[in-house]
XYZ file of C-alpha atoms in Angstrom:
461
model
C 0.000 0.000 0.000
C 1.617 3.147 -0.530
C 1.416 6.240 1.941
C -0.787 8.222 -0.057
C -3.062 5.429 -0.006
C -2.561 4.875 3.610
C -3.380 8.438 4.506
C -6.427 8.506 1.956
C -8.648 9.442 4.905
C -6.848 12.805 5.714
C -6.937 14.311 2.067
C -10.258 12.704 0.925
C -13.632 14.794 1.922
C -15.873 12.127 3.647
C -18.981 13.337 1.429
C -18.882 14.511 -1.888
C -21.551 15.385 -4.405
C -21.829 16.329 -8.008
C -25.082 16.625 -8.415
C -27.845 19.145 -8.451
C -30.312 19.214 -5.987
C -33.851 18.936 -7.531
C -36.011 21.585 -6.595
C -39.538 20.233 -5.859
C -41.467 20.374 -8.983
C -38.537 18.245 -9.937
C -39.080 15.849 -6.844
C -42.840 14.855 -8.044
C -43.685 11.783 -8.382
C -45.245 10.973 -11.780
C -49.291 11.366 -9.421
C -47.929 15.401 -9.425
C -47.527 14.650 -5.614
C -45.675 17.525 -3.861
C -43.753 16.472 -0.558
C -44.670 18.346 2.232
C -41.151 17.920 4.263
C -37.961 19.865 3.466
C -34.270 19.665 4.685
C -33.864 22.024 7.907
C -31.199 24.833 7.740
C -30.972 24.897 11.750
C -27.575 23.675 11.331
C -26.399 25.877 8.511
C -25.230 28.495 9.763
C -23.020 26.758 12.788
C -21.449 24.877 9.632
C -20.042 27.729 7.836
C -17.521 28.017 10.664
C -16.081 25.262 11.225
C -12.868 23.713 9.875
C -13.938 21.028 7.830
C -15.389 23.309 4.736
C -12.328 25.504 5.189
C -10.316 21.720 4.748
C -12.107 20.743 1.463
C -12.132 23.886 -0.035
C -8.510 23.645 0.140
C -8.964 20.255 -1.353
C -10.721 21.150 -3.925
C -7.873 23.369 -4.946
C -5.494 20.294 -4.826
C -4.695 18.654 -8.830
C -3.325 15.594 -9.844
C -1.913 17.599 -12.619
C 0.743 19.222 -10.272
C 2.189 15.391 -9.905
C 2.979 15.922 -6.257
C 1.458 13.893 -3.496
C -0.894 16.119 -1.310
C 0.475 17.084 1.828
C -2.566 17.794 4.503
C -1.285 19.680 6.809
C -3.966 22.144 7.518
C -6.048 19.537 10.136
C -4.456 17.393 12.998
C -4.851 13.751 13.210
C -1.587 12.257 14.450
C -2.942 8.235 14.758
C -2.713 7.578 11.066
C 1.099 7.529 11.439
C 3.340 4.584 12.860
C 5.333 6.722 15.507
C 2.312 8.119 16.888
C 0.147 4.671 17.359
C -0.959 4.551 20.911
C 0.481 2.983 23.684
C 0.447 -0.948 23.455
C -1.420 -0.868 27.171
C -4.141 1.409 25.869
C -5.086 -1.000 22.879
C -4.319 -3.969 25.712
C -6.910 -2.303 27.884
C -9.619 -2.116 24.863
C -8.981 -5.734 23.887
C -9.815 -6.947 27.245
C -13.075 -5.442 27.432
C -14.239 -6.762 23.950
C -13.136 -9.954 24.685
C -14.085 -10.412 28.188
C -18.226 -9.214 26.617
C -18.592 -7.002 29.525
C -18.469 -3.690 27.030
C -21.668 -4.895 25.223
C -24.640 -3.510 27.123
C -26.410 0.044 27.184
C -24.560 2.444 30.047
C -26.557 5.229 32.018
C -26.075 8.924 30.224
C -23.446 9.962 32.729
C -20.852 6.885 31.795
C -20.680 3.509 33.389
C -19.710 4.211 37.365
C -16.346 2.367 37.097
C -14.991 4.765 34.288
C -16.130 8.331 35.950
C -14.155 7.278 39.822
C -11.233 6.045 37.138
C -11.434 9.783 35.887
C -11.870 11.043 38.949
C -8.967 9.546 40.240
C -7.124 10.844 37.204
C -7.966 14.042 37.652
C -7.103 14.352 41.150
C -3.678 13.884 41.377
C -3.423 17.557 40.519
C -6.154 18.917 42.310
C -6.265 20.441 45.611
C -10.274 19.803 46.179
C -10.690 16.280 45.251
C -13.313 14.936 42.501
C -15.943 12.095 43.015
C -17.269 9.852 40.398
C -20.613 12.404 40.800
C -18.350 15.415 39.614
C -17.453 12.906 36.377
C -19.812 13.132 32.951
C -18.559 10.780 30.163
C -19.259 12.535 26.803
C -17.906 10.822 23.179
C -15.202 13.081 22.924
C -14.023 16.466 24.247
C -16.554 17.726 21.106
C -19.663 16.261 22.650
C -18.356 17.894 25.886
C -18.483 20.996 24.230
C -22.202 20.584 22.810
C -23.076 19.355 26.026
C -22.214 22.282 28.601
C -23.158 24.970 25.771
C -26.898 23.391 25.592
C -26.874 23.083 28.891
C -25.959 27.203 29.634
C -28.116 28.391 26.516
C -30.626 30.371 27.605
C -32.540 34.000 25.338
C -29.812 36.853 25.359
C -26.887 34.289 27.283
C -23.342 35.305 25.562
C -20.031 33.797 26.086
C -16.459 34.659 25.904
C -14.322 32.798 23.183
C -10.569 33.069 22.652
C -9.311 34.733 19.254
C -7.363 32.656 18.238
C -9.347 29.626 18.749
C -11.005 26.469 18.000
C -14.082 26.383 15.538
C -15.943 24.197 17.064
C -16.409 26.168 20.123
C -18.067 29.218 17.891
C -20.027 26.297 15.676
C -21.813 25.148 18.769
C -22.328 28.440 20.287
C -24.164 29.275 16.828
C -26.225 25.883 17.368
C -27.427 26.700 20.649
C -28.151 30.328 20.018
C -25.101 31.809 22.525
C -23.998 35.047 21.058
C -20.097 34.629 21.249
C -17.660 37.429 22.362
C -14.309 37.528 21.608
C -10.999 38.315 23.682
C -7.642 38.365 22.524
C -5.130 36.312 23.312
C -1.389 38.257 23.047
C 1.152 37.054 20.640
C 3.603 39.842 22.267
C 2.815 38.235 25.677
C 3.430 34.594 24.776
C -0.521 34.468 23.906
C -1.555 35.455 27.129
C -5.218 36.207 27.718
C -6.492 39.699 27.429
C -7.519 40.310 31.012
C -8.769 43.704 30.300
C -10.689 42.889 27.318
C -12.616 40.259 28.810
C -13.606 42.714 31.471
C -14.759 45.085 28.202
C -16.838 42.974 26.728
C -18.798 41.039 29.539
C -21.672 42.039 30.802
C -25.031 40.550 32.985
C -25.985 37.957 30.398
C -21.998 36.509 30.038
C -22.368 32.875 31.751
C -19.016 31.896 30.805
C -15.373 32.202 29.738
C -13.540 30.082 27.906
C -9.839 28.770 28.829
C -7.949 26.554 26.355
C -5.159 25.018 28.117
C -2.543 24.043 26.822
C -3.697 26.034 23.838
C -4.815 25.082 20.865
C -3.543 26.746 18.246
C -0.983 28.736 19.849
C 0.965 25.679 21.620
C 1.391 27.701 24.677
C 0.836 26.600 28.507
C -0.225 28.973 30.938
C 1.419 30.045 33.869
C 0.024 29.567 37.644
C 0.000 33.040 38.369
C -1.838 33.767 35.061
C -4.225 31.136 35.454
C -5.153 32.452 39.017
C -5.749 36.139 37.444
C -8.128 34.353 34.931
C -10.254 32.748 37.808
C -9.651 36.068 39.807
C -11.581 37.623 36.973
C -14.254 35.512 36.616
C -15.476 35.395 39.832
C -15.284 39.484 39.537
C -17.429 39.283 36.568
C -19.523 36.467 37.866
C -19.198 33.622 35.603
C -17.994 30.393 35.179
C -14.929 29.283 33.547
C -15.328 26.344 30.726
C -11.485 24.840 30.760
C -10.335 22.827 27.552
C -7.500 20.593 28.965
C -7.797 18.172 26.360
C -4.237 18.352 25.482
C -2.654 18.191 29.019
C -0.155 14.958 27.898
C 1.088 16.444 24.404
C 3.722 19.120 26.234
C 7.121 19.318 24.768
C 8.170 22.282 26.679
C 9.550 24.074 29.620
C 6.340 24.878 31.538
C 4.553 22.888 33.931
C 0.747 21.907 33.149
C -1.653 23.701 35.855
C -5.385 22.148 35.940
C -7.611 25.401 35.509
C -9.307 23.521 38.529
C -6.573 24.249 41.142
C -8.964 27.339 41.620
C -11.934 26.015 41.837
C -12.152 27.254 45.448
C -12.356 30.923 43.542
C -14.558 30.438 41.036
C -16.642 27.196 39.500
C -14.266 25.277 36.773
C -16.026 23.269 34.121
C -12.759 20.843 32.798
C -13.350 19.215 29.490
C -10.721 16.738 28.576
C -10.156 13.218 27.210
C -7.624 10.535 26.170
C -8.122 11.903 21.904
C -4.775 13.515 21.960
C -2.495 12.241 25.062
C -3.257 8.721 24.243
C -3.424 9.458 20.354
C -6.913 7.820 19.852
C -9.085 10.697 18.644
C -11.052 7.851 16.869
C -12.104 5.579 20.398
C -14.387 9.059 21.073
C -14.294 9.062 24.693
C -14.153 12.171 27.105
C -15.407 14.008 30.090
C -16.837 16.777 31.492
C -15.424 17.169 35.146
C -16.930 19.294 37.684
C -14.762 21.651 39.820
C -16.908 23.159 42.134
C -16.596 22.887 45.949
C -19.177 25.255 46.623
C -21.962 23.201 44.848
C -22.550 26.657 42.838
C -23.521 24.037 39.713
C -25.986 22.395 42.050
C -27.792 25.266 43.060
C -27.588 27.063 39.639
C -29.177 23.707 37.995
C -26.807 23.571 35.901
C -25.682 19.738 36.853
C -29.632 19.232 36.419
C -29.167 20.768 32.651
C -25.981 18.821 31.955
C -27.673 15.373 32.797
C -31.044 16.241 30.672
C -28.602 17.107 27.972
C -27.314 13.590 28.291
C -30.023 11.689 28.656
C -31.373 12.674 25.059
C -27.718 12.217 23.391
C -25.922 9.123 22.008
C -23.481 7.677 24.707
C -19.420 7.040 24.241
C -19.250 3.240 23.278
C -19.367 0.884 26.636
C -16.110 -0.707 25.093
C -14.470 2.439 25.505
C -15.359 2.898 29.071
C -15.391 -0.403 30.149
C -11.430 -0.028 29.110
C -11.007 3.451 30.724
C -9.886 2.394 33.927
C -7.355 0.333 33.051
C -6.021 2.904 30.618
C -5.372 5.645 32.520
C -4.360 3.403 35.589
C -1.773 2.219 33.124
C -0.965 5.119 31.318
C 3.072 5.054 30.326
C 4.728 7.791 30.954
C 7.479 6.534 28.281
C 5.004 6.534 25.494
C 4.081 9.866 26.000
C 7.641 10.853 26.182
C 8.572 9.530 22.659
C 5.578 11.203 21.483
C 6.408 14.454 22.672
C 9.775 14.385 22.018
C 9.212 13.649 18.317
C 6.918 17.008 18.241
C 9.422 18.693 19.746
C 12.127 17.257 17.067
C 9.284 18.216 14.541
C 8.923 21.927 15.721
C 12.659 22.729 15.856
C 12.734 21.109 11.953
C 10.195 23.694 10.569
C 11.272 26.484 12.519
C 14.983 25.855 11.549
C 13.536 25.242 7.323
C 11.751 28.790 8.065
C 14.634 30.746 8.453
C 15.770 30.440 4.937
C 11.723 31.306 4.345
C 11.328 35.602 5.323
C 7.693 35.683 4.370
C 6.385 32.844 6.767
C 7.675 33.565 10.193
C 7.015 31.446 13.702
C 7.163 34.382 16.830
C 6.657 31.915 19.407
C 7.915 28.295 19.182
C 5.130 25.835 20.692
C 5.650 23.896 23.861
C 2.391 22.135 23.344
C -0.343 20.525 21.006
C 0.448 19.430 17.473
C 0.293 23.295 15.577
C 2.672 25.867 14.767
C 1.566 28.972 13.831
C 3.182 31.526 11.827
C 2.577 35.096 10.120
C 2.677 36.056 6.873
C 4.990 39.436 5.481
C 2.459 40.108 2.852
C 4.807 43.285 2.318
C 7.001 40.857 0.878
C 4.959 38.907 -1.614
C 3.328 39.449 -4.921
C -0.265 39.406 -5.727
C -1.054 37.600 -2.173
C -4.068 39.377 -0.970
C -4.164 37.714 2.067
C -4.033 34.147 4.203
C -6.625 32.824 2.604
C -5.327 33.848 -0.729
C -1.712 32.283 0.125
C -3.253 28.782 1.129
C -5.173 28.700 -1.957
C -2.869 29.214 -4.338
C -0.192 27.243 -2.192
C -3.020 24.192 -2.450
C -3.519 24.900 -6.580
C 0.601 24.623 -7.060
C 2.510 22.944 -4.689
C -0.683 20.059 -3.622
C 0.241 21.500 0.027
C -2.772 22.087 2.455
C -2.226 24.659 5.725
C -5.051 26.445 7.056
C -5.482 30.023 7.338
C -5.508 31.595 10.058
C -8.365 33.788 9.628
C -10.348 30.141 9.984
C -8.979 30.501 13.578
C -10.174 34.136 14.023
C -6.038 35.273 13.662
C -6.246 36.841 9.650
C -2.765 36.694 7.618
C -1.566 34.036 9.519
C -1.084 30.296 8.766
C -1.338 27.170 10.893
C 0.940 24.045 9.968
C 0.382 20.454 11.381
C 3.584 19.033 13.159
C 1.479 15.949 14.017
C 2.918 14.113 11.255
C 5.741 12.562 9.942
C 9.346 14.166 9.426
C 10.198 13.589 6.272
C 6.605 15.017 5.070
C 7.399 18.056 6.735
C 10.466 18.597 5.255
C 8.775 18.303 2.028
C 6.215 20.884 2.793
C 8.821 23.261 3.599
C 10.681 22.846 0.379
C 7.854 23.426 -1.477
C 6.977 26.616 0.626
C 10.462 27.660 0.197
C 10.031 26.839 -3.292
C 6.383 28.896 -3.700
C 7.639 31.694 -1.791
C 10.461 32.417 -3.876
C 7.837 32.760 -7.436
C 5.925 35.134 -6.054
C 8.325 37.450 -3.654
C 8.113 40.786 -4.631
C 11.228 41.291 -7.308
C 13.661 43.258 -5.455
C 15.746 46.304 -7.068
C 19.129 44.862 -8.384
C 22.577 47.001 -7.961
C 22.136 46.861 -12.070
C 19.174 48.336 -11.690
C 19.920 50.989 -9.481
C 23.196 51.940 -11.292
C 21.213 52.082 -14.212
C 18.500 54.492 -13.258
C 21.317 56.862 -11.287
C 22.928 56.915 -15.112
C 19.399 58.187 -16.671
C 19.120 60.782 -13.768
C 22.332 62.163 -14.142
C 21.580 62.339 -17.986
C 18.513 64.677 -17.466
């Protein structure tokens, strides 16, 4: 099988379509019957923002003609290489269960009991105010985490605060469940701090919550204690919870300690999404959790833990194979295997930063210490008819078969986000083919011919 073949799934849109939809005089049946039920454009508008059309467009823009493999680095999904494959105790774990039948059955909405004290007990070897299994909601996936709480705190007028840069998916469901989103900044001259200030601008009484992605996804960087503690400082102020993304707490490959948002949860109510998607490398096993940091019971007595389990009771549950194997997966989990798989980002983000030096029109400010991204600005001043990010992934899909996303897909316009999830020696061919697109259309410099020349026509006049 050969790679491209191998990696079909990652440069292949799942659903495709060439034809046209009928319209319904079209759709009669030959007794002039009109259908009185229609497709429902509830979801349409959450769909416009997330990743996945940005992805195919950028696809689409891909051509066998250029006779170059496509490269897709614009998404991350790590598993579908050999040195990322999970842990051999992980698929150990998973094995068990199936084999033993005892993953087979229906579980209750909030996750078999076994899984949510293993979580627990994951959780808590960090945390100053200790978890119970009751804290612990299994979801399918950090994602369904996300849908989860945001149905749960949608109410008329409710807004939330959203990190620019970001992840899509956060703004997709907020657009599902009618949340008006607000955005803060996060500071690229700061090491992508948040934007205390600004959060404070833009809040107001119908803000529920703010949310914290940590480590950060797409900047790669891990906050600091005494940051974090001015984040939950300020949400208490404001009166709000904060919704904490900690889904890649395992994938760090630099100097600063991971800090559990729920440390604080003593100032102010911490809702902790997480999972074992990117520290295990299993994004396709779809299990997760929504933990509850809240000493005070303030989710009790604002029924919102009454919302969350409604929410779940009406939703598809993570596969009973999954969380009959949770336990023993994170009771297990090697500290060696995430190791090697950090140290290989690591190796991967000091390649492309090293290959961008020779490139002046894609530069990285910040080297990542976490996740599987690198971002990087574009000097527009010094390209040629490059409008803009957008602009520069397109045409970099249309010549080079190279996908990146742009940034303005992340809320950060004229920037560009490369996946260092993947295999060396593919990044090292992305990055000669950058080098090689950047150099046709950089803006043509004035040669010392050129200038001697035009000094000899002025002194002629």
């Amino acid at each position: 099988m050969s790679e491209e073949e191998a990696h079909a799934n990652l440069v292949v849109p799942a659903f495709r379509t060439a034809k046209e939809p009928k319209t319904q005089t079209q759709a009669e049946n030959g007794h002039g019957t009109v259908w009185r039920f229609g497709g429902s454009d509830k979801a349409a508008k959450a769909s416009t923002v997330t990743l996945r059309g940005v992805i195919y467009m950028l696809f689409d823009n891909c051509s066998k003609e250029v006779n170059k493999t496509v490269l897709p680095l614009g998404h991350g999904d790590p598993s579908v290489y050999p040195c990322f494959r999970t842990s051999i105790e992980a698929e150990d774990a998973v094995v068990n269960v199936l084999r033993s039948g005892k993953g087979n059955s229906y579980g209750p909405g909030a996750g078999i009991l076994p899984a949510r004290r293993a979580t627990a007990d994951y959780l808590n070897r960090d945390l100053p105010n200790k978890l119970t299994p009751e804290d612990i909601f299994l979801t399918a996936g950090c994602n369904q985490g996300i849908e989860i709480v945001f149905e749960a705190l949608a109410r008329p007028k409710a807004n939330i605060l959203l990190p620019r840069p970001g992840f899509p998916h956060y703004d997709a469901r907020a657009a599902y469940s009618g949340l008006e989103v607000r955005k803060f900044d996060l500071l690229p001259n700061k090491e992508w701090e948040i934007d205390l200030q600004g959060i404070e601008s833009i809040a107001d009484e119908n803000t529920v919550a703010l949310v914290v992605i940590n480590p950060n996804n797409p900047c790669g960087n891990v906050y600091s204690h005494d940051h974090l503690q001015k984040v939950a400082e300020t949400a208490r102020k404001l009166g709000i919870m904060v919704i904490t993304d900690e889904v890649y707490d395992q994938t760090i490959f630099g100097d600063n300690p991971f800090v559990p948002m729920g440390k604080f949860a003593s100032t102010v109510p911490v809702m902790t999404l997480g999972g074992i998607s990117k520290g295990w490398v299993v994004p396709g096993w779809k299990i997760g959790w929504i933990a509850l940091n809240d000493p005070e019971g303030v989710f009790e007595s604002t029924k919102v833990v009454q919302s969350i389990k409604q929410n779940l009771d009406i939703t598809p549950d993570p596969s009973t194979i999954i969380q009959a194997a949770l336990p023993e997966i994170l009771e297990k989990a090697d500290k060696n295997f995430f190791a090697k798989k950090n140290k290989i980002l690591k190796h991967n983000v000091a390649l492309v930063c090293d290959r961008l030096k020779d490139i002046p029109c894609v530069v990285c400010p910040k080297k990542p210490e976490s996740c599987t991204y690198l971002l990087t600005k574009l000097e527009l001043s010094l390209l040629e008819n490059i409008k803009d990010d957008i602009d520069f992934c397109v045409k970099l899909a249309r010549e080079e078969n190279l996908v990146f996303l742009p940034g303005e897909a992340l809320g950060l316009k004229n920037w560009v986000r490369i996946t260092i999830g993947v295999e060396a020696h593919m990044l090292e061919d992305a990055l000669e083919r950058l080098k090689g697109f950047c150099t046709r259309h950089a803006k043509k410099t004035e040669t010392a011919t050129d200038s001697l020349q035009a000094l000899k026509l002025s002194d002629n006049i």
